[in-house]
Amino acid sequence: MPRWIASGAIRLGEWRRDPSRSYDKLFHVSPLVEQETFIRLYRSREFLASNFDQRPSLSQAAREACLSPFHYHRMFVRAFGETPHEFVTRRRIERAKQLLARDECPVTEVCLAVGYESLGSFSTLFRAEVGRSPLEYRRSLRRIFPAPHLAPYRFIPACYLLSFGSRPF
């Protein structure tokens, strides 16, 4: 797990327990990113997160933040430490892992459900991100979780576990 995700998860847990709960305490907002701009970027990131399967464009996300696409891209990287494309890709892979754990549909349907049009490009990207192909990933879950209804519990986000003092690793 990248260091910035782990540190963000720890800060999120601290932020949840803090009664004042302000955005500048949750994330390190660069002096170059104003709080209003950060809030607009955060809303657009939520737009990307909720529409990742519909292949949102950079211009659509920039419109949500009321910024030009080029300025939006620069500010997104400054605020969140990753590009909008990396964020959407990460969300797609996380969702694909959840769908593969359920074992209800073939890999092709998982590929289409998370917004990819080509099974080959999905499998290549999945292998690059996870370290194994989607089918190998599903088979490894069957060895870990012989009862398919228990598999989704493996996907509790690390930030959620950290906020309650549990170690996810």
Coordinates of N, CA and C in Angstrom, one line a residue:
M1 N 0.9 -1.2 0.0 CA 0.0 0.0 0.0 C 0.9 1.2 0.0
P2 N 0.6 2.2 -0.9 CA 1.4 3.4 -0.9 C 1.4 4.1 0.4
R3 N 2.5 4.8 0.7 CA 2.6 5.4 2.0 C 1.6 6.5 2.2
W4 N 1.3 7.3 1.1 CA 0.3 8.4 1.3 C -1.1 7.9 1.6
I5 N -1.4 6.7 1.2 CA -2.7 6.1 1.5 C -2.8 5.7 3.0
A6 N -1.7 5.1 3.5 CA -1.7 4.7 4.9 C -1.7 6.0 5.8
S7 N -0.9 7.0 5.4 CA -0.9 8.2 6.2 C -2.3 8.9 6.2
G8 N -2.9 8.9 5.0 CA -4.3 9.4 4.9 C -5.3 8.7 5.7
A9 N -5.1 7.4 5.8 CA -6.1 6.6 6.6 C -5.9 6.9 8.0
I10 N -4.7 7.0 8.5 CA -4.4 7.4 9.9 C -5.0 8.8 10.2
R11 N -4.8 9.7 9.3 CA -5.4 11.1 9.5 C -6.9 11.0 9.5
L12 N -7.5 10.2 8.6 CA -8.9 10.1 8.6 C -9.5 9.6 9.9
G13 N -8.8 8.6 10.5 CA -9.2 8.1 11.8 C -9.1 9.2 12.9
E14 N -8.0 9.9 12.9 CA -7.9 11.0 13.8 C -8.9 12.1 13.6
W15 N -9.2 12.4 12.3 CA -10.2 13.4 12.0 C -11.6 13.0 12.5
R16 N -11.9 11.7 12.4 CA -13.2 11.3 12.8 C -13.4 11.4 14.3
R17 N -12.3 11.4 15.1 CA -12.4 11.5 16.5 C -12.3 13.0 17.0
D18 N -11.9 13.9 16.0 CA -11.7 15.3 16.4 C -13.0 16.0 16.3
P19 N -13.5 16.7 17.3 CA -14.8 17.4 17.3 C -14.8 18.6 16.3
S20 N -13.7 19.2 16.0 CA -13.7 20.3 15.1 C -13.8 19.9 13.7
R21 N -13.3 18.8 13.3 CA -13.4 18.2 11.9 C -13.3 19.2 10.8
S22 N -12.2 19.8 10.5 CA -12.0 20.7 9.4 C -11.2 20.0 8.3
Y23 N -11.4 20.4 7.0 CA -10.7 19.8 5.9 C -9.2 19.9 6.0
D24 N -8.8 21.1 6.5 CA -7.3 21.3 6.5 C -6.6 20.4 7.5
K25 N -7.4 19.9 8.5 CA -6.8 18.9 9.4 C -6.8 17.5 8.8
L26 N -7.8 17.2 8.0 CA -7.9 15.9 7.4 C -6.8 15.7 6.3
F27 N -6.6 16.6 5.4 CA -5.6 16.5 4.4 C -4.6 17.6 4.5
H28 N -3.4 17.4 4.1 CA -2.5 18.5 4.0 C -2.8 19.3 2.8
V29 N -3.4 20.4 2.9 CA -3.8 21.2 1.8 C -2.6 22.1 1.5
S30 N -2.1 22.0 0.3 CA -0.9 22.8 0.0 C -1.3 24.3 0.0
P31 N -0.4 25.2 0.4 CA -0.7 26.6 0.4 C -1.2 27.1 -1.0
L32 N -0.8 26.3 -2.0 CA -1.2 26.6 -3.4 C -2.6 26.2 -3.7
V33 N -3.2 25.4 -2.8 CA -4.6 24.9 -3.0 C -5.5 25.5 -1.9
E34 N -6.3 26.4 -2.3 CA -7.2 27.1 -1.4 C -8.2 26.1 -0.9
Q35 N -8.8 26.3 0.3 CA -9.8 25.4 0.8 C -11.0 25.3 0.0
E36 N -11.5 26.4 -0.6 CA -12.6 26.3 -1.5 C -12.3 25.4 -2.7
T37 N -11.1 25.6 -3.3 CA -10.7 24.8 -4.4 C -10.6 23.3 -4.0
F38 N -10.1 23.1 -2.9 CA -10.0 21.7 -2.4 C -11.4 21.1 -2.2
I39 N -12.3 21.8 -1.7 CA -13.7 21.3 -1.6 C -14.3 20.9 -2.9
R40 N -14.1 21.8 -3.9 CA -14.6 21.5 -5.3 C -13.9 20.3 -5.9
L41 N -12.6 20.2 -5.6 CA -11.8 19.0 -6.1 C -12.3 17.8 -5.4
Y42 N -12.6 17.9 -4.2 CA -13.1 16.7 -3.4 C -14.5 16.3 -4.0
R43 N -15.3 17.2 -4.3 CA -16.6 16.9 -4.9 C -16.5 16.2 -6.2
S44 N -15.5 16.7 -7.0 CA -15.3 16.1 -8.3 C -14.7 14.7 -8.2
R45 N -13.9 14.5 -7.2 CA -13.4 13.2 -6.9 C -14.5 12.2 -6.6
E46 N -15.5 12.7 -5.8 CA -16.6 11.9 -5.5 C -17.4 11.6 -6.7
F47 N -17.5 12.6 -7.6 CA -18.2 12.3 -8.9 C -17.5 11.2 -9.7
L48 N -16.1 11.3 -9.7 CA -15.4 10.2 -10.4 C -15.6 8.9 -9.7
A49 N -15.6 8.9 -8.4 CA -15.8 7.6 -7.6 C -17.2 7.0 -7.9
S50 N -18.2 7.8 -8.0 CA -19.5 7.3 -8.2 C -19.8 6.9 -9.7
N51 N -19.0 7.4 -10.6 CA -19.3 7.2 -12.0 C -18.1 6.5 -12.7
F52 N -17.3 5.8 -12.0 CA -16.1 5.3 -12.6 C -16.4 4.2 -13.7
D53 N -17.5 3.6 -13.5 CA -17.9 2.5 -14.5 C -18.5 3.1 -15.8
Q54 N -18.8 4.4 -15.8 CA -19.3 5.0 -17.0 C -18.3 5.8 -17.8
R55 N -17.0 5.6 -17.5 CA -15.9 6.2 -18.2 C -16.0 7.7 -18.2
P56 N -16.0 8.4 -17.0 CA -16.1 9.8 -17.0 C -14.8 10.4 -17.7
S57 N -15.0 11.5 -18.4 CA -13.9 12.2 -19.0 C -13.3 13.2 -18.1
L58 N -12.1 13.7 -18.4 CA -11.4 14.7 -17.6 C -12.2 16.0 -17.7
S59 N -12.8 16.3 -18.8 CA -13.6 17.5 -18.9 C -14.8 17.5 -18.1
Q60 N -15.5 16.3 -18.0 CA -16.6 16.2 -17.1 C -16.3 16.4 -15.7
A61 N -15.2 15.8 -15.2 CA -14.7 16.0 -13.8 C -14.3 17.4 -13.6
A62 N -13.6 18.0 -14.6 CA -13.2 19.4 -14.4 C -14.4 20.3 -14.3
R63 N -15.5 20.0 -15.1 CA -16.7 20.8 -15.0 C -17.3 20.7 -13.6
E64 N -17.3 19.5 -13.0 CA -17.8 19.4 -11.6 C -17.1 20.3 -10.7
A65 N -15.8 20.5 -10.9 CA -15.0 21.4 -10.0 C -14.9 22.8 -10.5
C66 N -15.6 23.1 -11.6 CA -15.6 24.5 -12.1 C -14.2 25.0 -12.5
L67 N -13.4 24.1 -13.1 CA -12.0 24.4 -13.5 C -11.8 24.0 -14.9
S68 N -10.8 24.5 -15.6 CA -10.5 24.0 -16.9 C -9.8 22.7 -16.8
P69 N -9.9 21.8 -17.8 CA -9.3 20.5 -17.6 C -7.8 20.4 -17.3
F70 N -7.0 21.3 -17.9 CA -5.6 21.3 -17.5 C -5.3 21.8 -16.1
H71 N -6.0 22.8 -15.7 CA -5.9 23.3 -14.3 C -6.4 22.3 -13.3
Y72 N -7.5 21.7 -13.7 CA -8.1 20.6 -12.8 C -7.1 19.5 -12.6
H73 N -6.5 19.0 -13.7 CA -5.5 17.9 -13.5 C -4.4 18.3 -12.6
R74 N -3.8 19.5 -12.8 CA -2.7 20.0 -11.9 C -3.1 20.1 -10.5
M75 N -4.3 20.6 -10.2 CA -4.8 20.8 -8.9 C -5.1 19.5 -8.2
F76 N -5.7 18.6 -9.0 CA -6.0 17.3 -8.5 C -4.8 16.5 -8.0
V77 N -3.7 16.6 -8.8 CA -2.5 15.9 -8.4 C -1.9 16.6 -7.1
R78 N -2.0 17.9 -7.0 CA -1.5 18.6 -5.8 C -2.3 18.3 -4.6
A79 N -3.6 18.2 -4.7 CA -4.4 17.9 -3.6 C -4.4 16.5 -3.1
F80 N -4.4 15.5 -4.1 CA -4.6 14.1 -3.7 C -3.4 13.2 -4.0
G81 N -2.4 13.7 -4.7 CA -1.2 12.9 -4.9 C -1.2 11.9 -6.0
E82 N -2.3 11.9 -6.8 CA -2.4 11.0 -7.9 C -3.3 11.7 -9.0
T83 N -3.1 11.2 -10.2 CA -3.9 11.9 -11.3 C -5.3 11.4 -11.2
P84 N -6.3 12.1 -11.9 CA -7.6 11.6 -11.9 C -7.7 10.2 -12.6
H85 N -6.9 9.9 -13.6 CA -6.9 8.6 -14.2 C -6.4 7.5 -13.3
E86 N -5.4 7.8 -12.5 CA -4.9 6.8 -11.5 C -6.0 6.5 -10.5
F87 N -6.7 7.6 -10.1 CA -7.8 7.4 -9.1 C -8.9 6.5 -9.6
V88 N -9.3 6.8 -10.8 CA -10.4 6.0 -11.4 C -9.9 4.6 -11.7
T89 N -8.7 4.4 -12.1 CA -8.2 3.0 -12.3 C -8.1 2.3 -11.0
R90 N -7.7 2.9 -9.9 CA -7.6 2.3 -8.6 C -9.0 1.9 -8.2
R91 N -10.0 2.8 -8.4 CA -11.4 2.4 -8.0 C -12.0 1.3 -8.8
R92 N -11.6 1.2 -10.1 CA -12.1 0.1 -10.9 C -11.5 -1.2 -10.5
I93 N -10.2 -1.2 -10.2 CA -9.6 -2.4 -9.7 C -10.2 -2.9 -8.4
E94 N -10.4 -1.9 -7.5 CA -11.0 -2.3 -6.2 C -12.4 -2.9 -6.4
R95 N -13.2 -2.3 -7.3 CA -14.5 -2.9 -7.5 C -14.4 -4.2 -8.2
A96 N -13.5 -4.4 -9.1 CA -13.3 -5.7 -9.8 C -12.9 -6.8 -8.8
K97 N -12.1 -6.4 -7.8 CA -11.7 -7.4 -6.8 C -13.0 -7.8 -6.0
Q98 N -13.9 -6.9 -5.7 CA -15.1 -7.2 -5.0 C -16.0 -8.1 -5.8
L99 N -16.1 -7.8 -7.1 CA -17.0 -8.6 -8.0 C -16.4 -10.0 -8.2
L100 N -15.1 -10.1 -8.3 CA -14.4 -11.4 -8.5 C -14.6 -12.2 -7.2
A101 N -14.6 -11.6 -6.1 CA -14.8 -12.4 -4.8 C -16.2 -13.0 -4.7
R102 N -17.1 -12.4 -5.3 CA -18.5 -12.9 -5.2 C -18.7 -14.2 -6.0
D103 N -17.9 -14.4 -7.1 CA -17.9 -15.6 -7.9 C -19.3 -15.8 -8.5
E104 N -20.0 -14.7 -8.8 CA -21.3 -14.9 -9.5 C -21.3 -14.7 -11.0
C105 N -20.3 -14.0 -11.5 CA -20.3 -13.7 -12.9 C -18.9 -14.0 -13.5
P106 N -18.8 -14.3 -14.8 CA -17.5 -14.5 -15.5 C -16.7 -13.2 -15.5
V107 N -15.4 -13.4 -15.7 CA -14.4 -12.3 -15.7 C -14.8 -11.3 -16.8
T108 N -15.4 -11.7 -17.9 CA -15.8 -10.8 -19.0 C -16.8 -9.8 -18.4
E109 N -17.8 -10.3 -17.7 CA -18.8 -9.5 -17.1 C -18.3 -8.5 -16.1
V110 N -17.3 -9.0 -15.3 CA -16.6 -8.1 -14.4 C -15.9 -7.0 -15.1
C111 N -15.2 -7.3 -16.2 CA -14.5 -6.3 -17.0 C -15.5 -5.3 -17.5
L112 N -16.6 -5.6 -18.0 CA -17.6 -4.7 -18.5 C -18.3 -3.9 -17.4
A113 N -18.5 -4.5 -16.3 CA -19.1 -3.9 -15.1 C -18.3 -2.7 -14.6
V114 N -17.0 -2.8 -14.6 CA -16.1 -1.8 -14.1 C -15.7 -0.8 -15.1
G115 N -16.2 -0.9 -16.3 CA -16.0 0.2 -17.3 C -15.0 -0.1 -18.4
Y116 N -14.5 -1.3 -18.5 CA -13.5 -1.6 -19.5 C -14.2 -2.3 -20.7
E117 N -13.8 -2.0 -21.9 CA -14.4 -2.5 -23.1 C -13.6 -3.8 -23.6
S118 N -12.4 -3.9 -23.2 CA -11.6 -5.0 -23.7 C -11.1 -5.9 -22.5
L119 N -11.4 -7.2 -22.7 CA -11.0 -8.1 -21.6 C -9.4 -8.2 -21.5
G120 N -8.8 -8.1 -22.7 CA -7.3 -8.1 -22.7 C -6.7 -7.0 -21.9
S121 N -7.2 -5.7 -22.2 CA -6.6 -4.6 -21.5 C -6.9 -4.6 -20.0
F122 N -8.1 -5.1 -19.7 CA -8.5 -5.2 -18.3 C -7.6 -6.2 -17.6
S123 N -7.4 -7.4 -18.2 CA -6.6 -8.5 -17.6 C -5.1 -8.0 -17.4
T124 N -4.6 -7.3 -18.4 CA -3.3 -6.8 -18.3 C -3.1 -5.8 -17.2
L125 N -4.0 -4.9 -17.1 CA -4.0 -3.8 -16.1 C -4.2 -4.5 -14.7
F126 N -5.1 -5.4 -14.6 CA -5.4 -6.1 -13.3 C -4.1 -6.8 -12.8
R127 N -3.5 -7.5 -13.8 CA -2.2 -8.2 -13.4 C -1.1 -7.2 -13.0
A128 N -1.0 -6.1 -13.6 CA 0.0 -5.1 -13.3 C -0.3 -4.5 -11.9
E129 N -1.6 -4.3 -11.5 CA -1.9 -3.7 -10.3 C -1.9 -4.7 -9.1
V130 N -2.5 -5.9 -9.4 CA -2.7 -6.9 -8.3 C -1.6 -7.9 -8.2
G131 N -0.9 -8.2 -9.3 CA 0.1 -9.2 -9.3 C -0.3 -10.5 -9.8
R132 N -1.5 -10.7 -10.2 CA -2.0 -11.9 -10.8 C -3.2 -11.6 -11.7
S133 N -3.5 -12.5 -12.6 CA -4.7 -12.3 -13.5 C -6.0 -12.4 -12.7
P134 N -7.1 -11.9 -13.3 CA -8.4 -11.9 -12.6 C -8.8 -13.3 -12.2
L135 N -8.5 -14.3 -13.1 CA -8.9 -15.7 -12.8 C -8.1 -16.3 -11.7
E136 N -6.8 -16.0 -11.7 CA -5.9 -16.5 -10.7 C -6.3 -15.8 -9.3
Y137 N -6.6 -14.6 -9.4 CA -7.1 -13.9 -8.2 C -8.3 -14.6 -7.6
R138 N -9.3 -14.9 -8.4 CA -10.5 -15.5 -8.0 C -10.2 -16.9 -7.4
R139 N -9.3 -17.7 -8.1 CA -8.9 -19.0 -7.6 C -8.2 -18.9 -6.2
S140 N -7.4 -17.9 -6.0 CA -6.7 -17.7 -4.7 C -7.7 -17.4 -3.6
L141 N -8.8 -16.7 -4.0 CA -9.8 -16.4 -3.0 C -10.6 -17.6 -2.6
R142 N -10.8 -18.5 -3.5 CA -11.5 -19.8 -3.2 C -10.7 -20.6 -2.3
R143 N -9.4 -20.5 -2.4 CA -8.5 -21.3 -1.4 C -8.6 -20.7 0.0
I144 N -8.7 -19.3 0.0 CA -8.7 -18.6 1.3 C -10.1 -18.7 1.9
F145 N -11.1 -18.5 1.1 CA -12.5 -18.5 1.5 C -13.3 -19.6 0.8
P146 N -13.4 -20.8 1.4 CA -14.1 -21.8 0.7 C -15.6 -21.5 0.6
A147 N -16.1 -20.7 1.6 CA -17.5 -20.3 1.5 C -17.6 -18.9 0.9
P148 N -18.2 -18.8 -0.3 CA -18.2 -17.6 -1.1 C -18.8 -16.4 -0.3
H149 N -19.8 -16.7 0.5 CA -20.5 -15.6 1.2 C -19.6 -14.9 2.2
L150 N -18.4 -15.5 2.6 CA -17.5 -14.9 3.5 C -16.5 -14.0 2.8
A151 N -16.3 -14.1 1.5 CA -15.3 -13.4 0.8 C -15.3 -11.9 0.9
P152 N -16.5 -11.2 0.8 CA -16.5 -9.8 0.9 C -15.9 -9.2 2.1
Y153 N -15.9 -9.9 3.2 CA -15.3 -9.4 4.4 C -13.8 -9.1 4.3
R154 N -13.2 -9.7 3.3 CA -11.8 -9.5 3.1 C -11.5 -8.0 2.6
F155 N -12.5 -7.4 2.1 CA -12.4 -6.1 1.5 C -12.8 -4.9 2.3
I156 N -12.6 -5.1 3.6 CA -12.9 -3.9 4.5 C -11.7 -3.0 4.3
P157 N -12.0 -1.7 3.9 CA -10.9 -0.8 3.7 C -10.0 -0.6 4.9
A158 N -8.7 -0.5 4.6 CA -7.7 -0.3 5.6 C -8.0 0.9 6.5
C159 N -8.4 2.0 5.9 CA -8.6 3.2 6.6 C -9.7 3.0 7.7
Y160 N -10.7 2.2 7.3 CA -11.8 1.9 8.3 C -11.3 1.1 9.5
L161 N -10.5 0.1 9.2 CA -9.9 -0.7 10.2 C -8.9 0.1 11.1
L162 N -8.1 1.0 10.5 CA -7.2 1.8 11.3 C -8.0 2.8 12.2
S163 N -9.1 3.2 11.7 CA -9.9 4.2 12.5 C -10.4 3.5 13.8
F164 N -10.5 2.2 13.8 CA -10.9 1.5 15.0 C -9.8 0.8 15.8
G165 N -8.6 1.2 15.3 CA -7.4 0.6 16.0 C -7.0 -0.7 15.6
S166 N -7.6 -1.3 14.6 CA -7.2 -2.7 14.1 C -6.1 -2.5 13.1
R167 N -5.2 -3.5 13.0 CA -4.2 -3.5 12.0 C -4.6 -4.3 10.8
P168 N -4.7 -3.8 9.6 CA -5.2 -4.5 8.5 C -4.2 -5.5 7.9
F169 N -3.0 -5.4 8.3 CA -1.9 -6.2 7.6 C -1.5 -7.4 8.4

